[in-house]
Amino acid sequence: MDKPDLQDQDLPLTAHLAELRTRILISLAATAIGFIISYAFIRQLFDLLASPLYRILPPEGHIIFTSYPEAFFTYLKVAFVSGAFLASPVILYQAWAFVAPGLYPHERRLALPVVIFASFAFLIGASFGYFVFLPAAAGFLAKFASQWLRLMPSMQEYVSLALRLLFAFGLAFELPVVLTILGHAGIIGPDQLKRFRRYAFVLAFVVSAVLTPTPDAVNQLLLAGPLYFLYELSIFLVKIFGKRGQPPSHEA
């Protein structure tokens, strides 16, 4: 039977804590380097993030900041998120190097495909939020402008909203990854997921209503639709990669 690295298991707790400290310091250093690089291009990064908003602003429209430190701290937030993204390969490697010796060989073989799949799913979700949902949501909210009402969005509020939405979409697209892992572990099976379909459909709209900043049905459908599609994709993946020999689940 496969076993974890026994040599690593024999190390005292202080050695594990010292290694963890080293891994964390390396990750923080990589994030700091990513932050410095990002801040050197902060205006370009902000313009990239605000591009969906720029497209719907009228010719005389502007993004504003309402206090002296607002622009500075908003730039810091964008640079930090960008820096963490640039450092993510180093952070993932440090996390892997710390936990890998304690894993069984078959678990180590499974980890790399899972990390690649999860990273790919997160990027697709964030990209969907950026290219599809953000422009649609910004366009809907801009329709409230009139002769007497001018849209003058605050840069801090927009960046907070945009980053929150991109992160939410990235996490939402992790659904197939989580369910496939649970299926591979034998915790759930495709029959159980099929029986839960009707609830998944309703839950997709509930999650969409909570996460979307607009009350209109079109924007809620832009999130609920992909969520339900991802649930159906999860059923397919669990059927392929799920644990074999599971007893069929029966309805109560």
PDB file of C-alpha atoms in Angstrom:
ATOM      1  CA  MET A   1       0.000   0.000   0.000  1.00  0.00           C
ATOM      2  CA  ASP A   2       1.234   3.492  -0.838  1.00  0.00           C
ATOM      3  CA  LYS A   3       2.475   5.486   2.140  1.00  0.00           C
ATOM      4  CA  PRO A   4       3.411   9.122   2.726  1.00  0.00           C
ATOM      5  CA  ASP A   5       7.038  10.113   3.019  1.00  0.00           C
ATOM      6  CA  LEU A   6       8.035   8.540   6.364  1.00  0.00           C
ATOM      7  CA  GLN A   7      11.180  10.651   6.591  1.00  0.00           C
ATOM      8  CA  ASP A   8       9.052  13.772   6.562  1.00  0.00           C
ATOM      9  CA  GLN A   9       6.695  12.282   9.157  1.00  0.00           C
ATOM     10  CA  ASP A  10       9.636  11.747  11.545  1.00  0.00           C
ATOM     11  CA  LEU A  11      10.487  15.456  11.603  1.00  0.00           C
ATOM     12  CA  PRO A  12       9.626  17.210  14.881  1.00  0.00           C
ATOM     13  CA  LEU A  13       6.830  19.759  15.038  1.00  0.00           C
ATOM     14  CA  THR A  14       9.320  22.632  15.299  1.00  0.00           C
ATOM     15  CA  ALA A  15      10.877  21.584  11.980  1.00  0.00           C
ATOM     16  CA  HIS A  16       7.458  21.618  10.299  1.00  0.00           C
ATOM     17  CA  LEU A  17       6.705  25.042  11.775  1.00  0.00           C
ATOM     18  CA  ALA A  18      10.078  26.362  10.614  1.00  0.00           C
ATOM     19  CA  GLU A  19       9.418  25.076   7.102  1.00  0.00           C
ATOM     20  CA  LEU A  20       5.920  26.596   7.129  1.00  0.00           C
ATOM     21  CA  ARG A  21       7.399  29.936   8.188  1.00  0.00           C
ATOM     22  CA  THR A  22       9.907  29.766   5.317  1.00  0.00           C
ATOM     23  CA  ARG A  23       7.182  28.932   2.793  1.00  0.00           C
ATOM     24  CA  ILE A  24       5.016  31.823   4.019  1.00  0.00           C
ATOM     25  CA  LEU A  25       7.924  34.288   3.871  1.00  0.00           C
ATOM     26  CA  ILE A  26       8.747  33.226   0.306  1.00  0.00           C
ATOM     27  CA  SER A  27       5.084  33.661  -0.680  1.00  0.00           C
ATOM     28  CA  LEU A  28       4.947  37.108   0.941  1.00  0.00           C
ATOM     29  CA  ALA A  29       8.171  38.127  -0.809  1.00  0.00           C
ATOM     30  CA  ALA A  30       6.761  36.995  -4.161  1.00  0.00           C
ATOM     31  CA  THR A  31       3.562  38.958  -3.486  1.00  0.00           C
ATOM     32  CA  ALA A  32       5.596  42.052  -2.572  1.00  0.00           C
ATOM     33  CA  ILE A  33       7.577  41.789  -5.819  1.00  0.00           C
ATOM     34  CA  GLY A  34       4.323  41.357  -7.751  1.00  0.00           C
ATOM     35  CA  PHE A  35       2.896  44.394  -5.944  1.00  0.00           C
ATOM     36  CA  ILE A  36       5.899  46.563  -6.898  1.00  0.00           C
ATOM     37  CA  ILE A  37       5.707  45.481 -10.534  1.00  0.00           C
ATOM     38  CA  SER A  38       1.942  46.076 -10.593  1.00  0.00           C
ATOM     39  CA  TYR A  39       2.196  49.520  -9.016  1.00  0.00           C
ATOM     40  CA  ALA A  40       4.685  50.538 -11.710  1.00  0.00           C
ATOM     41  CA  PHE A  41       1.851  50.000 -14.223  1.00  0.00           C
ATOM     42  CA  ILE A  42      -1.015  50.988 -11.941  1.00  0.00           C
ATOM     43  CA  ARG A  43      -2.687  53.450 -14.317  1.00  0.00           C
ATOM     44  CA  GLN A  44      -2.773  50.873 -17.103  1.00  0.00           C
ATOM     45  CA  LEU A  45      -4.130  48.245 -14.691  1.00  0.00           C
ATOM     46  CA  PHE A  46      -6.825  50.597 -13.423  1.00  0.00           C
ATOM     47  CA  ASP A  47      -7.824  51.520 -16.977  1.00  0.00           C
ATOM     48  CA  LEU A  48      -8.029  47.820 -17.834  1.00  0.00           C
ATOM     49  CA  LEU A  49     -10.263  47.116 -14.842  1.00  0.00           C
ATOM     50  CA  ALA A  50     -12.427  50.185 -15.542  1.00  0.00           C
ATOM     51  CA  SER A  51     -12.707  49.503 -19.278  1.00  0.00           C
ATOM     52  CA  PRO A  52     -16.296  48.124 -19.033  1.00  0.00           C
ATOM     53  CA  LEU A  53     -17.311  51.340 -17.258  1.00  0.00           C
ATOM     54  CA  TYR A  54     -15.478  53.612 -19.703  1.00  0.00           C
ATOM     55  CA  ARG A  55     -17.488  52.148 -22.572  1.00  0.00           C
ATOM     56  CA  ILE A  56     -20.844  53.223 -21.152  1.00  0.00           C
ATOM     57  CA  LEU A  57     -19.858  56.643 -19.780  1.00  0.00           C
ATOM     58  CA  PRO A  58     -21.093  59.642 -21.796  1.00  0.00           C
ATOM     59  CA  PRO A  59     -18.426  61.797 -23.504  1.00  0.00           C
ATOM     60  CA  GLU A  60     -18.483  64.259 -20.615  1.00  0.00           C
ATOM     61  CA  GLY A  61     -18.560  61.506 -17.973  1.00  0.00           C
ATOM     62  CA  HIS A  62     -15.750  60.850 -15.499  1.00  0.00           C
ATOM     63  CA  ILE A  63     -14.786  58.442 -12.764  1.00  0.00           C
ATOM     64  CA  ILE A  64     -14.234  60.527  -9.661  1.00  0.00           C
ATOM     65  CA  PHE A  65     -12.616  60.296  -6.245  1.00  0.00           C
ATOM     66  CA  THR A  66     -14.218  62.222  -3.415  1.00  0.00           C
ATOM     67  CA  SER A  67     -11.364  62.466  -0.915  1.00  0.00           C
ATOM     68  CA  TYR A  68      -7.621  63.030  -1.143  1.00  0.00           C
ATOM     69  CA  PRO A  69      -6.510  59.510  -0.139  1.00  0.00           C
ATOM     70  CA  GLU A  70      -9.210  57.658  -2.122  1.00  0.00           C
ATOM     71  CA  ALA A  71      -7.246  57.389  -5.370  1.00  0.00           C
ATOM     72  CA  PHE A  72      -4.066  56.342  -3.560  1.00  0.00           C
ATOM     73  CA  PHE A  73      -5.707  53.573  -1.524  1.00  0.00           C
ATOM     74  CA  THR A  74      -7.715  52.385  -4.528  1.00  0.00           C
ATOM     75  CA  TYR A  75      -4.512  52.077  -6.532  1.00  0.00           C
ATOM     76  CA  LEU A  76      -2.963  50.151  -3.623  1.00  0.00           C
ATOM     77  CA  LYS A  77      -5.872  47.703  -3.647  1.00  0.00           C
ATOM     78  CA  VAL A  78      -5.595  47.123  -7.402  1.00  0.00           C
ATOM     79  CA  ALA A  79      -1.815  46.691  -7.162  1.00  0.00           C
ATOM     80  CA  PHE A  80      -2.129  44.235  -4.266  1.00  0.00           C
ATOM     81  CA  VAL A  81      -4.697  42.060  -6.060  1.00  0.00           C
ATOM     82  CA  SER A  82      -2.620  42.136  -9.236  1.00  0.00           C
ATOM     83  CA  GLY A  83       0.539  41.357  -7.258  1.00  0.00           C
ATOM     84  CA  ALA A  84      -1.103  38.375  -5.570  1.00  0.00           C
ATOM     85  CA  PHE A  85      -2.240  37.144  -8.987  1.00  0.00           C
ATOM     86  CA  LEU A  86       1.288  37.450 -10.395  1.00  0.00           C
ATOM     87  CA  ALA A  87       2.676  35.648  -7.347  1.00  0.00           C
ATOM     88  CA  SER A  88       0.052  32.879  -7.419  1.00  0.00           C
ATOM     89  CA  PRO A  89       2.335  30.326  -9.183  1.00  0.00           C
ATOM     90  CA  VAL A  90       4.955  30.810  -6.456  1.00  0.00           C
ATOM     91  CA  ILE A  91       2.318  30.665  -3.698  1.00  0.00           C
ATOM     92  CA  LEU A  92       0.800  27.473  -5.121  1.00  0.00           C
ATOM     93  CA  TYR A  93       4.220  25.873  -5.448  1.00  0.00           C
ATOM     94  CA  GLN A  94       5.133  26.744  -1.846  1.00  0.00           C
ATOM     95  CA  ALA A  95       1.845  25.297  -0.605  1.00  0.00           C
ATOM     96  CA  TRP A  96       2.435  22.162  -2.671  1.00  0.00           C
ATOM     97  CA  ALA A  97       6.031  21.766  -1.463  1.00  0.00           C
ATOM     98  CA  PHE A  98       4.810  21.942   2.143  1.00  0.00           C
ATOM     99  CA  VAL A  99       1.944  19.425   1.923  1.00  0.00           C
ATOM    100  CA  ALA A 100       3.256  17.031  -0.755  1.00  0.00           C
ATOM    101  CA  PRO A 101       5.563  14.972   1.517  1.00  0.00           C
ATOM    102  CA  GLY A 102       2.578  14.063   3.704  1.00  0.00           C
ATOM    103  CA  LEU A 103       0.449  12.818   0.806  1.00  0.00           C
ATOM    104  CA  TYR A 104       0.172   9.318  -0.570  1.00  0.00           C
ATOM    105  CA  PRO A 105       1.654   8.849  -4.072  1.00  0.00           C
ATOM    106  CA  HIS A 106      -1.799   8.462  -5.646  1.00  0.00           C
ATOM    107  CA  GLU A 107      -2.879  11.713  -3.945  1.00  0.00           C
ATOM    108  CA  ARG A 108       0.179  13.511  -5.320  1.00  0.00           C
ATOM    109  CA  ARG A 109      -0.646  12.274  -8.822  1.00  0.00           C
ATOM    110  CA  LEU A 110      -4.185  13.600  -8.465  1.00  0.00           C
ATOM    111  CA  ALA A 111      -3.211  17.000  -7.037  1.00  0.00           C
ATOM    112  CA  LEU A 112      -1.618  18.509 -10.163  1.00  0.00           C
ATOM    113  CA  PRO A 113      -4.626  17.936 -12.478  1.00  0.00           C
ATOM    114  CA  VAL A 114      -6.940  19.295  -9.769  1.00  0.00           C
ATOM    115  CA  VAL A 115      -4.864  22.475  -9.321  1.00  0.00           C
ATOM    116  CA  ILE A 116      -4.677  23.036 -13.093  1.00  0.00           C
ATOM    117  CA  PHE A 117      -8.414  22.393 -13.512  1.00  0.00           C
ATOM    118  CA  ALA A 118      -9.291  24.686 -10.571  1.00  0.00           C
ATOM    119  CA  SER A 119      -7.030  27.509 -11.816  1.00  0.00           C
ATOM    120  CA  PHE A 120      -8.431  27.219 -15.337  1.00  0.00           C
ATOM    121  CA  ALA A 121     -12.021  27.258 -14.027  1.00  0.00           C
ATOM    122  CA  PHE A 122     -11.354  30.340 -11.880  1.00  0.00           C
ATOM    123  CA  LEU A 123      -9.819  32.224 -14.818  1.00  0.00           C
ATOM    124  CA  ILE A 124     -12.765  31.338 -17.066  1.00  0.00           C
ATOM    125  CA  GLY A 125     -15.212  32.515 -14.395  1.00  0.00           C
ATOM    126  CA  ALA A 126     -13.385  35.793 -13.794  1.00  0.00           C
ATOM    127  CA  SER A 127     -13.096  36.368 -17.562  1.00  0.00           C
ATOM    128  CA  PHE A 128     -16.825  35.745 -17.992  1.00  0.00           C
ATOM    129  CA  GLY A 129     -17.523  38.274 -15.251  1.00  0.00           C
ATOM    130  CA  TYR A 130     -15.197  40.836 -16.846  1.00  0.00           C
ATOM    131  CA  PHE A 131     -16.170  40.495 -20.516  1.00  0.00           C
ATOM    132  CA  VAL A 132     -19.876  39.654 -20.190  1.00  0.00           C
ATOM    133  CA  PHE A 133     -21.375  40.512 -16.819  1.00  0.00           C
ATOM    134  CA  LEU A 134     -19.593  43.750 -15.840  1.00  0.00           C
ATOM    135  CA  PRO A 135     -20.460  45.572 -19.110  1.00  0.00           C
ATOM    136  CA  ALA A 136     -24.081  44.400 -18.879  1.00  0.00           C
ATOM    137  CA  ALA A 137     -24.410  45.445 -15.225  1.00  0.00           C
ATOM    138  CA  ALA A 138     -22.708  48.803 -15.827  1.00  0.00           C
ATOM    139  CA  GLY A 139     -24.943  49.455 -18.827  1.00  0.00           C
ATOM    140  CA  PHE A 140     -28.079  48.678 -16.829  1.00  0.00           C
ATOM    141  CA  LEU A 141     -27.113  50.960 -13.938  1.00  0.00           C
ATOM    142  CA  ALA A 142     -26.151  53.762 -16.344  1.00  0.00           C
ATOM    143  CA  LYS A 143     -29.719  53.824 -17.711  1.00  0.00           C
ATOM    144  CA  PHE A 144     -30.858  55.629 -14.561  1.00  0.00           C
ATOM    145  CA  ALA A 145     -29.021  58.758 -15.741  1.00  0.00           C
ATOM    146  CA  SER A 146     -31.211  61.539 -17.126  1.00  0.00           C
ATOM    147  CA  GLN A 147     -31.172  65.232 -17.883  1.00  0.00           C
ATOM    148  CA  TRP A 148     -31.108  65.903 -14.149  1.00  0.00           C
ATOM    149  CA  LEU A 149     -29.142  62.839 -13.002  1.00  0.00           C
ATOM    150  CA  ARG A 150     -25.499  62.403 -13.961  1.00  0.00           C
ATOM    151  CA  LEU A 151     -23.513  59.204 -13.572  1.00  0.00           C
ATOM    152  CA  MET A 152     -20.291  60.040 -11.711  1.00  0.00           C
ATOM    153  CA  PRO A 153     -19.047  56.734 -10.284  1.00  0.00           C
ATOM    154  CA  SER A 154     -16.510  56.742  -7.468  1.00  0.00           C
ATOM    155  CA  MET A 155     -13.319  54.875  -8.344  1.00  0.00           C
ATOM    156  CA  GLN A 156     -13.233  53.203  -4.917  1.00  0.00           C
ATOM    157  CA  GLU A 157     -16.816  51.948  -5.167  1.00  0.00           C
ATOM    158  CA  TYR A 158     -16.332  50.715  -8.729  1.00  0.00           C
ATOM    159  CA  VAL A 159     -13.077  48.869  -7.979  1.00  0.00           C
ATOM    160  CA  SER A 160     -14.586  47.221  -4.887  1.00  0.00           C
ATOM    161  CA  LEU A 161     -17.649  46.140  -6.869  1.00  0.00           C
ATOM    162  CA  ALA A 162     -15.637  44.929  -9.870  1.00  0.00           C
ATOM    163  CA  LEU A 163     -13.137  42.922  -7.806  1.00  0.00           C
ATOM    164  CA  ARG A 164     -15.919  41.404  -5.713  1.00  0.00           C
ATOM    165  CA  LEU A 165     -17.820  40.341  -8.829  1.00  0.00           C
ATOM    166  CA  LEU A 166     -14.753  38.913 -10.572  1.00  0.00           C
ATOM    167  CA  PHE A 167     -13.857  36.947  -7.448  1.00  0.00           C
ATOM    168  CA  ALA A 168     -17.457  35.726  -7.063  1.00  0.00           C
ATOM    169  CA  PHE A 169     -17.611  34.561 -10.681  1.00  0.00           C
ATOM    170  CA  GLY A 170     -14.255  32.834 -10.319  1.00  0.00           C
ATOM    171  CA  LEU A 171     -15.454  30.977  -7.216  1.00  0.00           C
ATOM    172  CA  ALA A 172     -18.798  30.106  -8.830  1.00  0.00           C
ATOM    173  CA  PHE A 173     -16.996  28.420 -11.712  1.00  0.00           C
ATOM    174  CA  GLU A 174     -15.211  26.158  -9.197  1.00  0.00           C
ATOM    175  CA  LEU A 175     -18.462  24.191  -8.775  1.00  0.00           C
ATOM    176  CA  PRO A 176     -17.470  21.380 -11.189  1.00  0.00           C
ATOM    177  CA  VAL A 177     -14.087  21.073  -9.471  1.00  0.00           C
ATOM    178  CA  VAL A 178     -15.612  20.706  -5.997  1.00  0.00           C
ATOM    179  CA  LEU A 179     -18.322  18.259  -7.069  1.00  0.00           C
ATOM    180  CA  THR A 180     -15.877  16.179  -9.122  1.00  0.00           C
ATOM    181  CA  ILE A 181     -13.549  15.876  -6.116  1.00  0.00           C
ATOM    182  CA  LEU A 182     -16.487  14.823  -3.920  1.00  0.00           C
ATOM    183  CA  GLY A 183     -17.542  12.315  -6.563  1.00  0.00           C
ATOM    184  CA  HIS A 184     -14.025  10.898  -6.850  1.00  0.00           C
ATOM    185  CA  ALA A 185     -13.944  10.508  -3.061  1.00  0.00           C
ATOM    186  CA  GLY A 186     -17.217   8.584  -3.167  1.00  0.00           C
ATOM    187  CA  ILE A 187     -19.123  11.169  -1.128  1.00  0.00           C
ATOM    188  CA  ILE A 188     -21.647  11.916  -3.879  1.00  0.00           C
ATOM    189  CA  GLY A 189     -22.692  10.182  -7.081  1.00  0.00           C
ATOM    190  CA  PRO A 190     -24.312  11.223 -10.371  1.00  0.00           C
ATOM    191  CA  ASP A 191     -27.689   9.796  -9.327  1.00  0.00           C
ATOM    192  CA  GLN A 192     -27.756  12.029  -6.262  1.00  0.00           C
ATOM    193  CA  LEU A 193     -26.891  15.082  -8.363  1.00  0.00           C
ATOM    194  CA  LYS A 194     -29.610  14.240 -10.894  1.00  0.00           C
ATOM    195  CA  ARG A 195     -32.203  14.010  -8.122  1.00  0.00           C
ATOM    196  CA  PHE A 196     -31.100  17.431  -6.852  1.00  0.00           C
ATOM    197  CA  ARG A 197     -31.551  19.113 -10.268  1.00  0.00           C
ATOM    198  CA  ARG A 198     -34.754  20.994  -9.464  1.00  0.00           C
ATOM    199  CA  TYR A 199     -33.240  22.439  -6.291  1.00  0.00           C
ATOM    200  CA  ALA A 200     -30.019  23.319  -8.125  1.00  0.00           C
ATOM    201  CA  PHE A 201     -32.045  25.288 -10.680  1.00  0.00           C
ATOM    202  CA  VAL A 202     -33.745  27.349  -7.966  1.00  0.00           C
ATOM    203  CA  LEU A 203     -30.518  27.715  -5.982  1.00  0.00           C
ATOM    204  CA  ALA A 204     -28.722  29.074  -9.064  1.00  0.00           C
ATOM    205  CA  PHE A 205     -31.194  31.966  -9.223  1.00  0.00           C
ATOM    206  CA  VAL A 206     -30.983  32.551  -5.465  1.00  0.00           C
ATOM    207  CA  VAL A 207     -27.181  32.784  -5.632  1.00  0.00           C
ATOM    208  CA  SER A 208     -27.463  35.032  -8.686  1.00  0.00           C
ATOM    209  CA  ALA A 209     -29.877  37.365  -6.877  1.00  0.00           C
ATOM    210  CA  VAL A 210     -27.477  37.640  -3.927  1.00  0.00           C
ATOM    211  CA  LEU A 211     -24.317  38.215  -5.968  1.00  0.00           C
ATOM    212  CA  THR A 212     -25.562  40.500  -8.729  1.00  0.00           C
ATOM    213  CA  PRO A 213     -25.758  44.233  -7.954  1.00  0.00           C
ATOM    214  CA  THR A 214     -28.731  44.766 -10.284  1.00  0.00           C
ATOM    215  CA  PRO A 215     -32.330  43.594  -9.803  1.00  0.00           C
ATOM    216  CA  ASP A 216     -33.118  43.014 -13.494  1.00  0.00           C
ATOM    217  CA  ALA A 217     -33.796  39.499 -14.757  1.00  0.00           C
ATOM    218  CA  VAL A 218     -31.316  39.715 -17.656  1.00  0.00           C
ATOM    219  CA  ASN A 219     -28.257  40.237 -15.468  1.00  0.00           C
ATOM    220  CA  GLN A 220     -29.420  37.626 -12.972  1.00  0.00           C
ATOM    221  CA  LEU A 221     -29.840  35.179 -15.843  1.00  0.00           C
ATOM    222  CA  LEU A 222     -26.255  35.920 -16.954  1.00  0.00           C
ATOM    223  CA  LEU A 223     -25.063  34.307 -13.719  1.00  0.00           C
ATOM    224  CA  ALA A 224     -27.837  31.793 -13.034  1.00  0.00           C
ATOM    225  CA  GLY A 225     -27.587  30.312 -16.541  1.00  0.00           C
ATOM    226  CA  PRO A 226     -23.855  29.496 -16.363  1.00  0.00           C
ATOM    227  CA  LEU A 227     -24.265  28.235 -12.784  1.00  0.00           C
ATOM    228  CA  TYR A 228     -26.885  25.702 -13.812  1.00  0.00           C
ATOM    229  CA  PHE A 229     -24.828  24.716 -16.863  1.00  0.00           C
ATOM    230  CA  LEU A 230     -21.864  24.101 -14.546  1.00  0.00           C
ATOM    231  CA  TYR A 231     -24.083  21.896 -12.389  1.00  0.00           C
ATOM    232  CA  GLU A 232     -25.025  19.794 -15.415  1.00  0.00           C
ATOM    233  CA  LEU A 233     -21.348  19.650 -16.394  1.00  0.00           C
ATOM    234  CA  SER A 234     -20.583  18.451 -12.863  1.00  0.00           C
ATOM    235  CA  ILE A 235     -22.999  15.533 -13.272  1.00  0.00           C
ATOM    236  CA  PHE A 236     -21.169  14.519 -16.450  1.00  0.00           C
ATOM    237  CA  LEU A 237     -17.733  14.815 -14.804  1.00  0.00           C
ATOM    238  CA  VAL A 238     -18.798  12.903 -11.684  1.00  0.00           C
ATOM    239  CA  LYS A 239     -20.145  10.144 -13.914  1.00  0.00           C
ATOM    240  CA  ILE A 240     -16.728   9.879 -15.610  1.00  0.00           C
ATOM    241  CA  PHE A 241     -14.345  10.486 -12.714  1.00  0.00           C
ATOM    242  CA  GLY A 242     -16.508   9.449  -9.760  1.00  0.00           C
ATOM    243  CA  LYS A 243     -15.673   6.510  -7.543  1.00  0.00           C
ATOM    244  CA  ARG A 244     -16.599   3.217  -9.129  1.00  0.00           C
ATOM    245  CA  GLY A 245     -18.795   0.682  -7.457  1.00  0.00           C
ATOM    246  CA  GLN A 246     -20.970   3.170  -5.580  1.00  0.00           C
ATOM    247  CA  PRO A 247     -24.327   1.775  -4.573  1.00  0.00           C
ATOM    248  CA  PRO A 248     -27.154   3.529  -6.415  1.00  0.00           C
ATOM    249  CA  SER A 249     -28.947   6.112  -4.335  1.00  0.00           C
ATOM    250  CA  HIS A 250     -32.692   5.634  -3.830  1.00  0.00           C
ATOM    251  CA  GLU A 251     -35.321   8.227  -3.272  1.00  0.00           C
ATOM    252  CA  ALA A 252     -36.885   8.255   0.148  1.00  0.00           C
TER     253      ALA A 252
END
